Coordinates of C-alpha atoms in Angstrom, one line a residue:
M1 CA 246.2 242.5 184.1
K2 CA 243.9 242.5 181.2
I3 CA 246.7 242.0 178.7
K4 CA 248.1 239.1 180.8
S5 CA 244.7 237.5 180.9
I6 CA 244.3 237.8 177.1
A7 CA 247.7 236.3 176.6
S8 CA 246.9 233.4 179.0
T9 CA 243.7 232.8 177.1
I10 CA 245.5 232.7 173.8
V11 CA 248.1 230.3 175.1
F12 CA 245.4 228.0 176.6
S13 CA 243.4 228.1 173.4
V14 CA 246.4 227.2 171.2
A15 CA 247.3 224.4 173.6
L16 CA 243.7 223.2 173.4
V17 CA 243.7 223.2 169.6
F18 CA 247.0 221.2 169.6
L19 CA 245.5 218.8 172.1
F20 CA 242.4 218.3 169.9
I21 CA 244.6 217.9 166.8
S22 CA 246.7 215.4 168.7
C23 CA 243.7 213.5 169.9
D24 CA 242.0 213.5 166.5
G25 CA 245.3 212.2 165.0
K26 CA 245.5 209.4 167.5
E27 CA 241.9 208.5 166.9
E28 CA 242.5 208.5 163.2
E29 CA 245.6 206.4 163.6
K30 CA 243.7 204.0 165.9
A31 CA 240.9 203.7 163.3
R32 CA 243.4 203.0 160.6
S33 CA 245.3 200.3 162.7
Q34 CA 242.1 198.7 164.0
K35 CA 241.3 195.3 162.5
P36 CA 238.1 195.3 160.5
N37 CA 235.0 193.6 161.8
I38 CA 233.7 190.8 159.6
I39 CA 230.1 189.8 159.1
Y40 CA 229.5 186.7 157.0
I41 CA 225.9 186.5 156.0
M42 CA 224.5 183.3 154.4
S43 CA 221.0 182.5 153.4
D44 CA 219.8 178.9 152.7
D45 CA 219.1 178.2 149.0
H46 CA 219.2 181.8 147.9
T47 CA 220.1 181.3 144.3
T48 CA 221.5 183.9 141.9
Q49 CA 218.3 184.0 139.9
G50 CA 216.7 185.5 143.0
F51 CA 218.6 188.8 142.8
G52 CA 218.6 191.9 140.7
I53 CA 222.3 192.1 140.3
Y54 CA 222.7 188.7 138.5
G55 CA 220.4 189.8 135.6
S56 CA 218.2 186.7 135.5
R57 CA 214.6 186.6 134.2
L58 CA 213.5 187.6 137.7
A59 CA 215.7 190.7 137.9
A60 CA 212.9 193.0 136.7
L61 CA 210.9 192.1 139.8
N62 CA 213.5 193.8 141.9
P63 CA 213.4 191.0 144.5
T64 CA 216.5 192.2 146.5
P65 CA 216.8 196.0 146.5
N66 CA 218.8 196.2 149.8
L67 CA 221.1 193.4 148.8
D68 CA 221.6 194.8 145.4
A69 CA 222.6 198.2 146.8
L70 CA 225.0 196.5 149.2
A71 CA 226.6 194.4 146.4
K72 CA 227.1 197.5 144.3
E73 CA 229.1 199.1 147.0
G74 CA 231.6 196.3 146.7
M75 CA 232.7 193.4 144.4
I76 CA 230.3 191.0 142.9
F77 CA 231.5 187.5 141.9
D78 CA 229.9 185.9 138.8
N79 CA 231.7 182.6 139.1
A80 CA 231.4 181.5 142.7
F81 CA 230.6 177.8 143.0
V82 CA 229.7 175.3 145.7
N83 CA 231.6 172.0 145.8
N84 CA 228.5 170.0 146.6
A85 CA 225.1 171.6 146.4
I86 CA 223.6 170.3 149.6
C87 CA 223.4 172.0 153.1
V88 CA 225.8 170.1 155.4
P89 CA 228.7 169.5 153.0
S90 CA 228.6 173.1 151.8
R91 CA 228.7 174.4 155.4
A92 CA 231.4 172.0 156.3
A93 CA 233.6 173.2 153.4
I94 CA 233.1 176.8 154.5
I95 CA 233.9 176.2 158.1
T96 CA 237.0 174.0 157.4
G97 CA 238.3 175.3 154.0
Q98 CA 238.5 171.6 153.0
R99 CA 236.9 169.2 150.6
A100 CA 234.7 166.3 151.5
Q101 CA 237.2 163.5 151.9
T102 CA 239.5 165.7 153.9
N103 CA 236.9 167.1 156.3
G104 CA 235.0 163.9 156.4
V105 CA 231.6 165.3 155.4
L106 CA 230.2 163.6 152.3
D107 CA 226.4 164.0 152.9
L108 CA 223.8 165.4 155.2
E109 CA 224.7 162.9 158.0
G110 CA 228.3 164.3 158.2
A111 CA 229.2 166.5 161.2
I112 CA 232.0 168.9 162.2
A113 CA 233.3 168.5 165.8
P114 CA 234.7 171.6 167.6
E115 CA 238.3 170.6 167.0
K116 CA 237.6 170.9 163.2
Q117 CA 235.7 174.2 163.4
F118 CA 238.8 175.8 161.9
L119 CA 237.5 179.2 160.7
P120 CA 236.4 180.5 164.1
K121 CA 239.5 178.9 165.7
E122 CA 241.8 180.8 163.3
M123 CA 239.9 184.1 163.7
K124 CA 240.3 183.8 167.5
K125 CA 244.1 183.5 167.0
L126 CA 243.9 186.8 165.2
G127 CA 242.3 188.6 168.1
Y128 CA 238.7 188.3 167.1
Q129 CA 235.7 187.5 169.2
T130 CA 233.6 185.0 167.3
A131 CA 229.9 184.4 167.1
I132 CA 227.4 182.4 165.0
V133 CA 223.6 183.1 164.8
G134 CA 220.9 181.2 162.9
K135 CA 221.3 177.9 161.0
W136 CA 224.3 175.8 161.9
H137 CA 223.3 172.3 160.8
L138 CA 226.7 170.7 161.4
H139 CA 225.3 168.7 164.3
H140 CA 228.0 169.1 167.0
E141 CA 228.0 172.0 169.3
P142 CA 229.6 175.1 167.6
A143 CA 231.9 175.3 170.6
A144 CA 234.8 176.9 168.8
F145 CA 232.7 180.1 168.7
D146 CA 232.7 182.5 171.7
F147 CA 229.0 182.9 171.3
Y148 CA 226.3 181.0 169.5
Q149 CA 222.5 181.1 169.2
V150 CA 221.7 178.4 166.6
L151 CA 218.7 176.6 165.2
P152 CA 218.4 172.8 166.1
G153 CA 219.1 171.1 162.8
Q154 CA 217.0 172.7 160.0
G155 CA 215.0 174.7 162.5
K156 CA 211.4 176.0 162.1
Y157 CA 210.1 179.0 160.2
Y158 CA 207.7 180.0 162.8
D159 CA 208.4 180.5 166.5
P160 CA 211.9 179.0 166.2
E161 CA 213.8 177.7 169.3
F162 CA 217.6 178.3 169.5
R163 CA 220.3 176.3 171.2
V164 CA 222.5 178.6 173.3
Q165 CA 225.4 178.3 175.8
G166 CA 224.3 177.7 179.4
E167 CA 224.5 175.7 182.6
N168 CA 223.4 172.4 180.9
P169 CA 225.4 170.5 178.3
W170 CA 224.7 170.9 174.6
P171 CA 222.0 170.8 173.3
E172 CA 219.9 171.3 176.4
N173 CA 220.1 175.0 176.8
V174 CA 217.2 176.3 174.7
V175 CA 215.7 179.8 174.1
Q176 CA 212.2 179.9 172.7
T177 CA 211.1 182.8 170.4
K178 CA 207.9 183.9 168.8
G179 CA 207.8 185.2 165.3
H180 CA 209.2 184.4 161.8
S181 CA 212.7 182.9 161.7
S182 CA 214.2 185.6 159.5
D183 CA 213.1 188.3 162.0
M184 CA 214.1 186.2 165.0
I185 CA 217.6 185.4 163.6
M186 CA 218.2 189.1 162.9
D187 CA 216.9 190.0 166.4
A188 CA 219.5 187.6 167.8
T189 CA 222.3 189.1 165.7
L190 CA 221.3 192.7 166.7
D191 CA 221.1 191.7 170.3
Y192 CA 224.6 190.2 170.1
L193 CA 226.0 193.3 168.5
K194 CA 224.3 195.7 170.9
N195 CA 224.6 193.8 174.2
K196 CA 226.8 190.7 174.1
R197 CA 230.1 191.6 172.3
N198 CA 233.1 193.4 173.7
P199 CA 233.1 196.8 171.9
D200 CA 236.9 197.1 172.3
Q201 CA 237.6 194.0 170.3
P202 CA 237.0 193.2 166.6
F203 CA 234.2 190.7 166.0
F204 CA 233.7 187.9 163.4
L205 CA 230.0 187.1 163.1
M206 CA 228.4 184.4 161.0
H207 CA 224.8 185.3 160.5
H208 CA 222.9 182.4 158.8
F209 CA 219.2 182.7 157.7
K210 CA 217.0 179.7 157.4
A211 CA 215.1 181.3 154.5
P212 CA 214.4 180.7 151.7
H213 CA 214.8 177.0 152.2
D214 CA 211.7 174.9 151.4
D215 CA 208.8 174.8 152.3
F216 CA 209.1 178.6 151.8
E217 CA 207.0 179.6 154.7
Y218 CA 207.1 183.4 154.5
A219 CA 206.1 185.9 157.2
P220 CA 202.4 186.9 157.0
R221 CA 203.2 190.5 156.1
Y222 CA 204.3 189.4 152.7
E223 CA 201.0 187.7 151.7
D224 CA 200.2 190.3 149.1
Y225 CA 203.8 190.7 147.8
L226 CA 203.7 189.7 144.0
A227 CA 200.2 188.5 144.4
D228 CA 199.0 190.0 141.1
T229 CA 202.3 189.7 139.3
F230 CA 203.1 187.2 136.6
I231 CA 206.5 185.6 137.3
P232 CA 208.6 185.1 134.2
E233 CA 209.0 181.4 133.4
P234 CA 212.1 179.6 132.1
E235 CA 211.6 178.2 128.6
S236 CA 213.2 174.9 129.8
L237 CA 210.3 174.4 132.2
Y238 CA 208.3 173.0 129.3
A239 CA 210.9 171.8 126.8
I240 CA 213.7 169.6 127.9
G241 CA 215.5 169.8 124.5
N242 CA 218.8 167.9 124.3
H243 CA 219.5 168.6 128.0
G244 CA 220.7 165.7 130.1
S245 CA 221.8 162.2 129.2
E246 CA 220.7 158.6 129.6
A247 CA 222.0 158.9 133.2
I248 CA 219.1 161.2 134.1
R249 CA 216.6 160.5 131.3
G250 CA 216.9 156.7 130.8
T251 CA 216.0 154.8 127.7
N252 CA 213.2 156.6 125.8
D253 CA 213.1 159.1 128.7
S254 CA 211.6 156.5 131.0
L255 CA 213.7 157.6 134.0
T256 CA 212.5 161.1 133.9
R257 CA 209.4 159.9 135.8
I258 CA 211.5 159.2 138.9
L259 CA 214.7 161.2 138.6
G260 CA 214.9 164.9 139.5
S261 CA 212.0 166.3 141.5
S262 CA 209.8 168.5 139.3
V263 CA 207.5 171.4 139.1
S264 CA 205.1 169.5 136.8
H265 CA 203.6 166.1 137.4
R266 CA 206.6 164.6 135.6
N267 CA 208.2 163.1 138.7
V268 CA 205.7 160.7 140.2
I269 CA 207.7 160.3 143.4
R270 CA 208.0 164.0 144.4
N271 CA 206.9 167.2 142.8
Q272 CA 206.5 170.7 144.0
A273 CA 202.8 170.7 144.7
M274 CA 203.6 168.3 147.5
N275 CA 205.8 170.9 149.1
I276 CA 203.9 174.2 148.7
Y277 CA 200.2 173.5 149.3
W278 CA 200.5 173.3 153.0
N279 CA 196.8 173.5 153.7
D280 CA 195.7 170.7 151.4
S281 CA 196.2 167.3 153.1
T282 CA 195.4 165.4 149.9
I283 CA 198.6 166.8 148.3
Y284 CA 201.0 168.1 151.0
K285 CA 203.8 165.6 151.7
Q286 CA 202.0 162.9 149.8
Y287 CA 205.3 161.6 148.5
R288 CA 205.7 158.1 147.0
N289 CA 208.6 155.7 147.2
A290 CA 210.6 154.5 144.2
R291 CA 210.0 150.8 145.1
D292 CA 206.2 151.4 144.7
I293 CA 206.4 152.8 141.2
K294 CA 204.8 150.4 138.8
P295 CA 206.4 149.3 135.5
E296 CA 203.7 150.8 133.4
E297 CA 204.4 154.3 135.0
Y298 CA 207.9 154.3 133.4
V299 CA 206.7 155.9 130.2
K300 CA 208.0 158.9 128.3
W301 CA 206.7 162.2 129.8
Q302 CA 204.3 164.3 127.7
M303 CA 203.5 167.9 128.4
D304 CA 200.0 168.5 126.9
E305 CA 198.1 171.8 127.2
E306 CA 196.3 170.8 130.4
E307 CA 199.5 169.8 132.0
R308 CA 201.2 173.0 130.8
N309 CA 198.5 175.1 132.5
Y310 CA 198.9 173.1 135.7
T311 CA 202.7 173.4 135.6
S312 CA 202.4 177.2 135.1
K313 CA 200.1 177.5 138.1
V314 CA 202.4 175.5 140.4
Y315 CA 205.4 177.5 139.2
Q316 CA 203.7 180.8 139.9
D317 CA 202.7 179.7 143.4
Y318 CA 206.2 178.2 144.0
L319 CA 208.1 181.3 142.9
K320 CA 205.8 183.7 144.9
K321 CA 206.4 181.8 148.1
Y322 CA 210.1 181.6 147.4
L323 CA 210.4 185.3 146.6
R324 CA 208.4 186.2 149.7
C325 CA 210.9 184.4 151.8
V326 CA 213.7 186.3 149.9
K327 CA 211.9 189.6 150.6
G328 CA 212.0 188.8 154.3
V329 CA 215.8 188.2 154.1
D330 CA 216.3 191.5 152.1
D331 CA 214.2 193.6 154.5
N332 CA 216.2 192.2 157.5
I333 CA 219.5 193.0 155.8
K334 CA 218.3 196.7 155.9
R335 CA 217.8 196.4 159.7
L336 CA 221.4 195.2 160.1
L337 CA 222.8 197.9 157.8
D338 CA 220.8 200.6 159.6
Y339 CA 222.3 199.5 162.9
L340 CA 225.8 199.4 161.6
K341 CA 225.5 202.9 160.2
E342 CA 223.9 204.3 163.3
E343 CA 226.8 202.9 165.4
N344 CA 229.5 204.1 163.0
L345 CA 230.5 200.4 162.4
L346 CA 229.6 200.2 158.7
E347 CA 232.8 201.5 157.2
N348 CA 235.1 199.3 159.3
T349 CA 233.1 196.2 158.8
I350 CA 233.7 193.7 156.0
I351 CA 230.3 192.4 154.9
V352 CA 230.1 189.1 152.9
Y353 CA 226.9 187.8 151.5
T354 CA 226.3 184.4 149.9
G355 CA 223.9 181.4 149.9
D356 CA 225.0 177.9 150.9
Q357 CA 224.4 176.9 147.3
G358 CA 222.2 177.7 144.4
F359 CA 218.6 176.4 143.7
M360 CA 216.6 175.3 140.7
L361 CA 213.6 177.6 140.2
G362 CA 211.9 175.5 137.5
E363 CA 214.8 175.4 135.1
H364 CA 214.6 172.0 133.2
D365 CA 211.5 171.4 135.3
Y366 CA 213.6 170.9 138.4
I367 CA 213.2 172.0 142.0
D368 CA 215.7 171.9 144.9
K369 CA 219.5 171.8 144.3
R370 CA 222.1 168.9 144.2
W371 CA 222.6 169.1 140.5
M372 CA 225.9 170.3 138.9
Y373 CA 223.8 172.6 136.6
D374 CA 224.6 176.2 137.0
E375 CA 221.4 177.3 138.8
S376 CA 222.2 174.8 141.5
M377 CA 226.0 175.0 141.8
R378 CA 226.5 178.8 141.4
M379 CA 226.5 180.7 144.6
P380 CA 225.6 184.4 144.9
F381 CA 228.7 186.1 146.4
F382 CA 229.7 189.7 147.0
V383 CA 231.8 191.6 149.5
R384 CA 231.7 195.2 150.7
Y385 CA 234.6 196.9 152.4
P386 CA 235.1 200.5 151.0
E387 CA 238.6 200.8 152.5
R388 CA 240.1 198.1 150.3
I389 CA 237.4 197.0 147.8
K390 CA 236.3 199.3 145.0
A391 CA 232.6 199.9 144.7
A392 CA 230.8 198.7 141.6
S393 CA 233.5 196.2 140.8
R394 CA 232.9 192.7 139.4
T395 CA 234.9 189.7 138.5
D396 CA 234.5 186.4 136.6
A397 CA 237.3 184.7 138.5
I398 CA 236.4 181.2 139.5
I399 CA 236.1 180.7 143.3
N400 CA 234.5 177.9 145.3
N401 CA 233.3 177.7 148.9
T402 CA 236.5 176.2 150.3
D403 CA 238.1 179.5 149.3
F404 CA 235.9 181.5 151.7
A405 CA 237.7 180.7 154.9
P406 CA 241.2 181.4 153.6
T407 CA 240.1 184.8 152.2
M408 CA 238.4 185.9 155.4
I409 CA 241.4 184.8 157.5
E410 CA 243.8 186.9 155.2
L411 CA 241.4 189.9 155.2
A412 CA 241.7 189.7 159.0
G413 CA 245.5 189.9 158.8
G414 CA 246.3 186.2 159.0
T415 CA 247.7 183.7 156.5
T416 CA 246.0 180.6 155.1
P417 CA 246.8 177.5 157.2
E418 CA 248.5 174.7 155.3
Y419 CA 245.7 172.3 156.2
M420 CA 243.2 174.3 154.2
Q421 CA 242.7 173.3 150.6
G422 CA 241.0 176.5 149.6
K423 CA 242.9 179.6 148.2
S424 CA 242.6 183.2 149.3
F425 CA 241.2 185.6 146.7
K426 CA 242.1 188.6 148.8
T427 CA 244.2 190.0 146.0
I428 CA 241.3 189.8 143.6
L429 CA 239.1 191.7 146.0
E430 CA 241.7 194.5 146.6
T431 CA 243.0 194.9 143.0
G432 CA 240.1 193.8 140.9
N433 CA 242.5 191.7 138.9
E434 CA 242.7 187.9 138.5
P435 CA 246.3 186.7 139.0
A436 CA 247.7 184.8 136.0
D437 CA 248.2 181.7 138.1
W438 CA 244.6 181.7 139.6
Q439 CA 242.6 178.5 139.3
K440 CA 241.0 178.0 135.9
A441 CA 238.4 175.4 137.0
T442 CA 236.5 174.1 139.9
Y443 CA 235.6 170.5 140.9
Y444 CA 232.2 169.5 141.9
R445 CA 230.8 166.2 143.5
Y446 CA 227.4 165.2 144.6
W447 CA 228.1 162.2 146.8
M448 CA 224.5 161.3 147.8
H449 CA 222.4 159.2 145.4
L450 CA 218.7 159.1 144.8
A451 CA 218.1 160.7 148.2
H452 CA 215.1 162.2 149.9
R453 CA 212.9 161.5 146.9
H454 CA 214.6 164.3 145.0
Q455 CA 216.2 161.4 143.2
N456 CA 219.4 163.0 141.9
P457 CA 222.0 160.4 140.7
A458 CA 225.5 160.7 142.1
H459 CA 227.9 162.5 139.9
F460 CA 231.1 164.6 139.7
G461 CA 232.6 167.0 137.2
V462 CA 234.7 170.0 136.3
R463 CA 233.6 173.6 135.3
T464 CA 235.7 176.2 133.7
K465 CA 234.6 179.6 132.6
D466 CA 233.6 178.3 129.2
Y467 CA 232.8 174.6 129.6
K468 CA 231.3 172.0 131.9
L469 CA 231.9 168.2 131.9
I470 CA 229.8 166.0 134.1
F471 CA 230.1 162.2 134.8
Y472 CA 227.1 160.4 136.3
Y473 CA 228.3 157.2 137.9
G474 CA 225.0 156.4 139.5
K475 CA 225.9 154.6 142.7
Y476 CA 225.7 155.5 146.4
W477 CA 229.1 156.0 148.2
V478 CA 228.4 152.9 150.3
D479 CA 228.6 149.7 148.2
T480 CA 225.0 148.6 148.7
D481 CA 225.6 145.3 146.8
D482 CA 228.0 144.2 149.5
P483 CA 225.9 142.1 152.0
K484 CA 228.3 143.2 154.8
A485 CA 227.9 146.9 154.1
T486 CA 226.1 149.2 156.5
W487 CA 224.4 152.5 156.1
N488 CA 221.5 154.4 157.5
K489 CA 218.5 152.4 156.3
E490 CA 216.1 154.4 158.5
S491 CA 216.5 157.7 156.7
G492 CA 213.2 158.1 154.8
G493 CA 212.7 158.5 151.1
N494 CA 216.1 157.2 150.0
D495 CA 216.6 154.9 147.1
F496 CA 220.4 154.2 147.7
T497 CA 220.3 150.6 146.5
N498 CA 219.0 151.5 143.0
H499 CA 221.9 152.0 140.5
T500 CA 221.3 154.4 137.6
P501 CA 223.0 154.4 134.2
P502 CA 226.5 156.0 133.9
A503 CA 226.8 158.7 131.3
W504 CA 228.7 161.9 130.4
E505 CA 227.4 165.4 129.7
F506 CA 229.2 168.3 128.2
Y507 CA 228.0 171.9 127.8
D508 CA 229.6 174.7 125.9
L509 CA 228.6 177.5 128.2
K510 CA 229.6 180.3 125.8
K511 CA 227.1 179.1 123.2
D512 CA 224.7 177.3 125.6
P513 CA 224.6 179.1 129.0
K514 CA 221.3 177.6 129.9
E515 CA 222.6 174.0 129.3
M516 CA 220.0 173.0 126.9
N517 CA 222.3 171.0 124.6
N518 CA 224.5 168.1 125.8
A519 CA 227.2 168.2 123.2
Y520 CA 229.2 165.3 124.5
E521 CA 228.8 163.3 121.2
D522 CA 229.7 166.3 119.0
P523 CA 233.0 165.5 117.3
A524 CA 233.8 169.2 117.2
Y525 CA 234.5 169.0 121.0
T526 CA 236.6 165.9 121.1
D527 CA 239.8 167.7 122.0
T528 CA 238.1 170.0 124.5
I529 CA 236.5 167.0 126.3
A530 CA 239.8 165.2 126.4
D531 CA 241.4 168.2 128.0
L532 CA 238.6 168.5 130.6
K533 CA 239.1 164.8 131.4
R534 CA 242.8 165.4 132.0
Q535 CA 241.8 168.3 134.3
L536 CA 239.4 166.1 136.1
I537 CA 242.1 163.5 136.8
T538 CA 244.5 166.2 138.1
L539 CA 241.9 167.9 140.3
R540 CA 240.7 164.7 141.8
E541 CA 244.3 163.7 142.8
E542 CA 245.3 167.2 144.0
L543 CA 242.2 167.6 146.1
N544 CA 242.2 164.1 147.7
E545 CA 238.9 163.4 145.8
T546 CA 239.7 160.1 144.0
D547 CA 237.7 157.0 144.5
A548 CA 240.6 154.9 145.9
N549 CA 238.5 154.2 148.9
Y550 CA 235.3 153.5 146.9
P551 CA 236.3 150.6 144.5
H552 CA 232.7 150.0 143.5
I553 CA 232.6 153.5 142.1
Q554 CA 236.1 153.4 140.6
K555 CA 235.0 150.3 138.7
V556 CA 232.3 152.3 137.0
I557 CA 234.6 155.1 136.2
D558 CA 237.2 152.8 134.6
A559 CA 234.6 151.1 132.5
H560 CA 233.1 154.3 131.1
W561 CA 235.9 156.8 131.1
N562 CA 236.3 156.6 127.4
D563 CA 232.7 156.2 126.4

């Protein structure tokens, strides 16, 4: 009886072992076959200078320790570029995988209706539950998503309200929160992950911070962060050098007084003191209008010692407010990563981080974005997914924001839809190698013109790894000289009817990465510039970005193409 009992026990134990092995094997097989979750994180105006991993003058401040650590566990892109450095067109390109004239969004007044919200629609076809939390800014209801909790328009930094699904039609269902937007947006994301998703289905989540968009209203807990630190300054803050052209400088630099919002007093319409000194009613939002600038004010800008000291003070205050907003983003990223790790979701989740464009942090005495200069058009971009992406990898392959949707679709197991103009860089992520036939250039176009008192002239151009060619045509996309033309004349601070001089700029980025020397007139580059113009023609035609529908602009292009 005893022997029989022992034998039975042995048989049972062996069977149990095989059962456990079988179950473990099935679990491992299930884990291997399960589609990865995807979290796409995007901040607003978080430029590459505001990271450690991109090695800017600010890197030693260690502004993003959590993001840097995340980036180093995956692949970092050094040449990720936006097609148009302004919020709505950038977000439209990301959600559609299309350029401006194809998706219909040229400027901030553009919108993406649910039937054109292609990225979530394609992810749902692949079996994903889809969600978006935070800044949306594409005006129509994000109805293509299964779940949304989004800011109305730009939203508020403090005590933000969110638009959600509910009994009433969009946008009447509103949730009120109390706290800083970066915390509240992360609270909403964590609540979705914990309580509102189906744990048996892979998820695609777009998490969009409002920060660090101006006016850089940081959470109170960061008041002392960097308070006693001197923030390194760009040399070009004080010396313009041979940067720019007549298009942005005018004759004898006279247009520098109204073009390109500034850190210093240079721009008399809008400068940074008007944005950051919230408690001083004599300065805050005391913008001027271009039509009110007197002729005697169009004089060459001079940076004397007093002005240099003033500019340095504004820059220091500006950067500290900006980096305090960045700190709030970085700390909240840790909250997300901690949750994913605790729930064993981290290893099977693809994490993408980017900004919706770059941002000028005083370079060339500029603030804001919109420019085709690298600080504005370059996007931070990195992806972590240990199963397929090697840690500590990096690439200088050129990508742009229309490429994001195709790549995420293919990482999810799909194929890029024919209607998308972007290209998947999944192969680059997985192999670390840039295919021989990969794109060698990216096309950029800022369609708006002298808008919102930032006063950036309309322009387009091409950027390769080594060179950049920009053409300023200086007109709004609506022909304001046509008495029958209509446009939004109620939008404040716009100077659409003012045409600015056309001109070319060319930068040798190998020799001049900070774009201090416009070498367009240098005969040594004649052949290079001619080749870039040929590339421009090809790209504009291939991308449906010609000016066939804008003859008043095409006339300027034709007249000055060979200048």
